[in-house]
């Protein structure tokens, strides 16, 4: 077998790409050698070689070439997002003529631009990633073109007369790229789909799913597989499951929810015995058993992986699973039997461990939802038990009240743990029958939302702990702490406010929580919260558990939404395998090359690939949702051009400020030229624009009056003109006046809140197993009952035992370093005017 050095030497000597087969021949390796293919795959993975579009190999480091992905910009230039994670390279508009957004390329560094930023030129296109795109079909005096809806693509697609199909001028179409662009020629394509007129109801969604390449049609095989599934739970499905149909489990969701992943039940129990006897709760979280119906490698699984998540738009959802499963067989609808994977927990109500899960177990079950309730109804029933909502759900009201008492204890433990809680305003778009915005209203989260959120968090942490203790690989939901760069930027900003962040070089979530708590009554509290939130990293999926910083958990995963999230489905498969004493290994991805190394290393690489894929598809879904919302808001604001509104500065950049209207919750840009007749300097660390002559400052959270000046539906851009504003100087004076009125000086530093006490070794469900003809039951001793012990109104249907774990000292698990800044575990509930001059060779810049 030739060494890596021999392979590199041959490629270096050849100085041209060589096909793997030819390379093997020159090195005297037998054709199809598995060992040789693995070595080449390892070298490609390690960045030593790479493949071009024809599959030939070349040196990745040849002439210091840099591989990466092209990211286009609406102004025509672009960037190379490097594979090695180093600083991006600027690509000029001239270089971008050769490629489309998303292409993989090889770039030579050419130095720095006038701003000192690294710049490059494209040497070779390694892979074309854009083969289809959506856009407006235009007839420019007999020249047919498609103008892409994606503003990151500045090429017009030329369409020969024989390839226009039934498309008419101005319609939205999908075009297939026949010839890719070069520096001297525009791309050539043919119309393959006519979507309709730009103002057709729902067109913004049709555009978004194609613009962001969101899978929106299930394969014929997946639909056929779904049709073969039964419409209800069968007798054969009950084998090996605990019967919880007599347990009054209920669902609590939004009024417009259609897929129900989870049901909950809570009852008071006595934990311990004798002098150690204390009150507590038993919490059951039953999650739809999607893994029973969607098996690894089948057509449903392939489509679910490709989507990775359901995509939510106003008035429409693109589900991860076909409707027969998402709204039917897997959805925990009321008054029907459903299969579930259950997390059964015991939570102390008092003492040092109050609000922390002391013991848990997972088992397969069959359940029967006793009520479909809503957040509004539950909150109304809790506030007024004798009211209409209380009377409607009188049968389950006692357990709803127990859930609320449990929530209070869980919330206290959350605060003691130091989890970060950002008080942000979420909005909901209310649409009319045509799908256009009727109003934008704040989304009010009452305590019923928080009850379910805490229950889901508890189940998710148990799932993560189960995987961690079992040393079984899986996907964790990780959230690392702020980078050193972001941390230093935040500390520099806090100094300007007379504040500081505790924790030294590695602050904990509790340090951030203490900082926010100490400043919650300050006039600039919204500014502080915004800056703190922006210092956070993005949460993602990974097989390497580094904890969840924002939630302050040492281990966290997603378990509670397998109908709409693929990582949750993977977690279910892991847990079900562990319960059966087995091991789950995911199927290899088709596009994933053979990875050399041990079986353990190959398995880890596969989980890592799944984590990256699910994280990327999650961002893709978010981008598509934001694009639709931006389109709808632009359409809505066209009726308000010329109107004046009060607003708050929610973003500051060198070219202007972004203002969110207080009444309409719509964001627009006030260009720097609208701020005044002087030069404004942008301070990145302070997030402010300051006038050189007057010293006038515009900063995050400043209040301003703006007029709607222009709306561009095509670019999803709203522009405001400044009418008047309150500068940051006025806010500083208000703070000083308030500080002067205080008898004691304001605190300048923040101390970390002590973390919650952790359960001792051995406090858990012991070795008891539910079995016989009785179901699982929580007892005063905080252990599983002996064989045959009764369960409150439950009855078993199978003989299989449930696997439990001992929840020992969780401080032994590595401290989490990462978190979702604002966790939400429940379900969420362009017109081009004028004709363009014909151009056969050059793309033109559009506004």
mmCIF file of N, CA and C in Angstrom, residues 723-770:
data_model
loop_
_atom_site.group_PDB
_atom_site.id
_atom_site.type_symbol
_atom_site.label_atom_id
_atom_site.label_comp_id
_atom_site.label_asym_id
_atom_site.label_seq_id
_atom_site.Cartn_x
_atom_site.Cartn_y
_atom_site.Cartn_z
ATOM 1 N N UNK A 723 -37.648 60.953 11.661
ATOM 2 C CA UNK A 723 -38.406 62.164 11.953
ATOM 3 C C UNK A 723 -37.803 62.851 13.157
ATOM 4 N N UNK A 724 -37.680 62.115 14.233
ATOM 5 C CA UNK A 724 -36.985 62.626 15.412
ATOM 6 C C UNK A 724 -36.638 61.445 16.295
ATOM 7 N N UNK A 725 -35.696 61.676 17.224
ATOM 8 C CA UNK A 725 -35.293 60.579 18.083
ATOM 9 C C UNK A 725 -34.772 61.040 19.416
ATOM 10 N N UNK A 726 -34.682 60.106 20.328
ATOM 11 C CA UNK A 726 -34.113 60.357 21.648
ATOM 12 C C UNK A 726 -32.716 59.761 21.642
ATOM 13 N N UNK A 727 -31.700 60.579 21.808
ATOM 14 C CA UNK A 727 -30.329 60.094 21.725
ATOM 15 C C UNK A 727 -29.931 59.354 22.989
ATOM 16 N N UNK A 728 -28.813 58.673 22.874
ATOM 17 C CA UNK A 728 -28.283 57.936 24.015
ATOM 18 C C UNK A 728 -27.883 58.868 25.153
ATOM 19 N N UNK A 729 -27.528 60.123 24.815
ATOM 20 C CA UNK A 729 -27.126 61.065 25.861
ATOM 21 C C UNK A 729 -28.259 61.291 26.854
ATOM 22 N N UNK A 730 -29.486 61.397 26.340
ATOM 23 C CA UNK A 730 -30.621 61.597 27.241
ATOM 24 C C UNK A 730 -30.804 60.426 28.174
ATOM 25 N N UNK A 731 -30.564 59.216 27.650
ATOM 26 C CA UNK A 731 -30.689 58.021 28.477
ATOM 27 C C UNK A 731 -29.627 58.004 29.567
ATOM 28 N N UNK A 732 -28.411 58.415 29.241
ATOM 29 C CA UNK A 732 -27.340 58.454 30.238
ATOM 30 C C UNK A 732 -27.678 59.435 31.357
ATOM 31 N N UNK A 733 -28.257 60.570 30.986
ATOM 32 C CA UNK A 733 -28.621 61.552 31.999
ATOM 33 C C UNK A 733 -29.692 60.992 32.932
ATOM 34 N N UNK A 734 -30.635 60.236 32.351
ATOM 35 C CA UNK A 734 -31.684 59.643 33.181
ATOM 36 C C UNK A 734 -31.095 58.641 34.163
ATOM 37 N N UNK A 735 -30.109 57.883 33.700
ATOM 38 C CA UNK A 735 -29.459 56.904 34.578
ATOM 39 C C UNK A 735 -28.721 57.608 35.709
ATOM 40 N N UNK A 736 -28.017 58.694 35.363
ATOM 41 C CA UNK A 736 -27.275 59.435 36.380
ATOM 42 C C UNK A 736 -28.212 60.035 37.422
ATOM 43 N N UNK A 737 -29.352 60.556 36.965
ATOM 44 C CA UNK A 737 -30.313 61.126 37.912
ATOM 45 C C UNK A 737 -30.836 60.050 38.852
ATOM 46 N N UNK A 738 -31.103 58.875 38.295
ATOM 47 C CA UNK A 738 -31.620 57.789 39.132
ATOM 48 C C UNK A 738 -30.564 57.327 40.129
ATOM 49 N N UNK A 739 -29.311 57.243 39.660
ATOM 50 C CA UNK A 739 -28.227 56.809 40.545
ATOM 51 C C UNK A 739 -28.009 57.813 41.670
ATOM 52 N N UNK A 740 -28.128 59.099 41.339
ATOM 53 C CA UNK A 740 -27.918 60.134 42.357
ATOM 54 C C UNK A 740 -28.993 60.104 43.427
ATOM 55 N N UNK A 741 -30.182 59.633 43.048
ATOM 56 C CA UNK A 741 -31.284 59.609 44.011
ATOM 57 C C UNK A 741 -31.193 58.431 44.970
ATOM 58 N N UNK A 742 -30.340 57.471 44.629
ATOM 59 C CA UNK A 742 -30.180 56.305 45.490
ATOM 60 C C UNK A 742 -29.256 56.643 46.663
ATOM 61 N N UNK A 743 -29.575 56.127 47.822
ATOM 62 C CA UNK A 743 -28.726 56.378 48.997
ATOM 63 C C UNK A 743 -27.418 55.612 48.904
ATOM 64 N N UNK A 744 -27.494 54.407 48.307
ATOM 65 C CA UNK A 744 -26.296 53.599 48.174
ATOM 66 C C UNK A 744 -25.883 53.567 46.712
ATOM 67 N N UNK A 745 -24.584 53.552 46.461
ATOM 68 C CA UNK A 745 -24.126 53.519 45.067
ATOM 69 C C UNK A 745 -24.541 52.214 44.390
ATOM 70 N N UNK A 746 -24.777 52.326 43.094
ATOM 71 C CA UNK A 746 -25.174 51.141 42.335
ATOM 72 C C UNK A 746 -24.040 50.131 42.316
ATOM 73 N N UNK A 747 -24.396 48.845 42.318
ATOM 74 C CA UNK A 747 -23.388 47.791 42.288
ATOM 75 C C UNK A 747 -22.697 47.777 40.933
ATOM 76 N N UNK A 748 -21.362 47.626 40.982
ATOM 77 C CA UNK A 748 -20.592 47.658 39.751
ATOM 78 C C UNK A 748 -20.169 46.269 39.288
ATOM 79 N N UNK A 749 -20.365 45.267 40.135
ATOM 80 C CA UNK A 749 -19.959 43.931 39.732
ATOM 81 C C UNK A 749 -21.049 42.950 40.097
ATOM 82 N N UNK A 750 -20.937 41.780 39.549
ATOM 83 C CA UNK A 750 -21.963 40.772 39.712
ATOM 84 C C UNK A 750 -21.324 39.485 40.201
ATOM 85 N N UNK A 751 -21.934 38.878 41.200
ATOM 86 C CA UNK A 751 -21.421 37.609 41.708
ATOM 87 C C UNK A 751 -22.270 36.471 41.169
ATOM 88 N N UNK A 752 -21.660 35.343 40.983
ATOM 89 C CA UNK A 752 -22.375 34.196 40.455
ATOM 90 C C UNK A 752 -23.333 33.637 41.492
ATOM 91 N N UNK A 753 -24.473 33.200 41.020
ATOM 92 C CA UNK A 753 -25.445 32.556 41.891
ATOM 93 C C UNK A 753 -25.027 31.108 42.111
ATOM 94 N N UNK A 754 -25.068 30.620 43.348
ATOM 95 C CA UNK A 754 -24.660 29.234 43.568
ATOM 96 C C UNK A 754 -25.567 28.276 42.820
ATOM 97 N N UNK A 755 -25.003 27.247 42.275
ATOM 98 C CA UNK A 755 -25.796 26.292 41.509
ATOM 99 C C UNK A 755 -26.601 25.402 42.440
ATOM 100 N N UNK A 756 -27.623 24.790 41.837
ATOM 101 C CA UNK A 756 -28.514 23.949 42.621
ATOM 102 C C UNK A 756 -27.779 22.717 43.138
ATOM 103 N N UNK A 757 -28.186 22.275 44.306
ATOM 104 C CA UNK A 757 -27.590 21.068 44.868
ATOM 105 C C UNK A 757 -27.945 19.879 43.996
ATOM 106 N N UNK A 758 -27.073 18.887 43.963
ATOM 107 C CA UNK A 758 -27.276 17.745 43.099
ATOM 108 C C UNK A 758 -27.599 16.523 43.945
ATOM 109 N N UNK A 759 -28.333 15.580 43.377
ATOM 110 C CA UNK A 759 -28.736 14.410 44.152
ATOM 111 C C UNK A 759 -27.554 13.518 44.494
ATOM 112 N N UNK A 760 -27.593 12.868 45.630
ATOM 113 C CA UNK A 760 -26.496 11.987 46.036
ATOM 114 C C UNK A 760 -26.502 10.684 45.262
ATOM 115 N N UNK A 761 -25.396 9.985 45.352
ATOM 116 C CA UNK A 761 -25.278 8.691 44.689
ATOM 117 C C UNK A 761 -26.317 7.736 45.247
ATOM 118 N N UNK A 762 -27.027 7.071 44.320
ATOM 119 C CA UNK A 762 -27.946 6.023 44.744
ATOM 120 C C UNK A 762 -29.365 6.452 44.961
ATOM 121 N N UNK A 763 -29.662 7.736 44.927
ATOM 122 C CA UNK A 763 -31.046 8.171 45.112
ATOM 123 C C UNK A 763 -31.751 8.044 43.785
ATOM 124 N N UNK A 764 -32.583 7.038 43.632
ATOM 125 C CA UNK A 764 -33.183 6.821 42.320
ATOM 126 C C UNK A 764 -34.188 5.694 42.381
ATOM 127 N N UNK A 765 -34.757 5.369 41.215
ATOM 128 C CA UNK A 765 -35.501 4.132 41.084
ATOM 129 C C UNK A 765 -34.503 2.998 41.265
ATOM 130 N N UNK A 766 -34.778 2.105 42.167
ATOM 131 C CA UNK A 766 -33.836 1.021 42.425
ATOM 132 C C UNK A 766 -34.045 -0.109 41.429
ATOM 133 N N UNK A 767 -33.890 -1.335 41.892
ATOM 134 C CA UNK A 767 -33.881 -2.452 40.953
ATOM 135 C C UNK A 767 -35.266 -2.995 40.662
ATOM 136 N N UNK A 768 -36.299 -2.425 41.268
ATOM 137 C CA UNK A 768 -37.650 -2.922 41.026
ATOM 138 C C UNK A 768 -38.055 -2.785 39.590
ATOM 139 N N UNK A 769 -38.905 -3.640 39.123
ATOM 140 C CA UNK A 769 -39.377 -3.592 37.745
ATOM 141 C C UNK A 769 -40.899 -3.689 37.746
ATOM 142 N N UNK A 770 -41.580 -2.801 37.016
ATOM 143 C CA UNK A 770 -43.000 -3.006 36.868
ATOM 144 C C UNK A 770 -43.233 -4.255 36.044
#
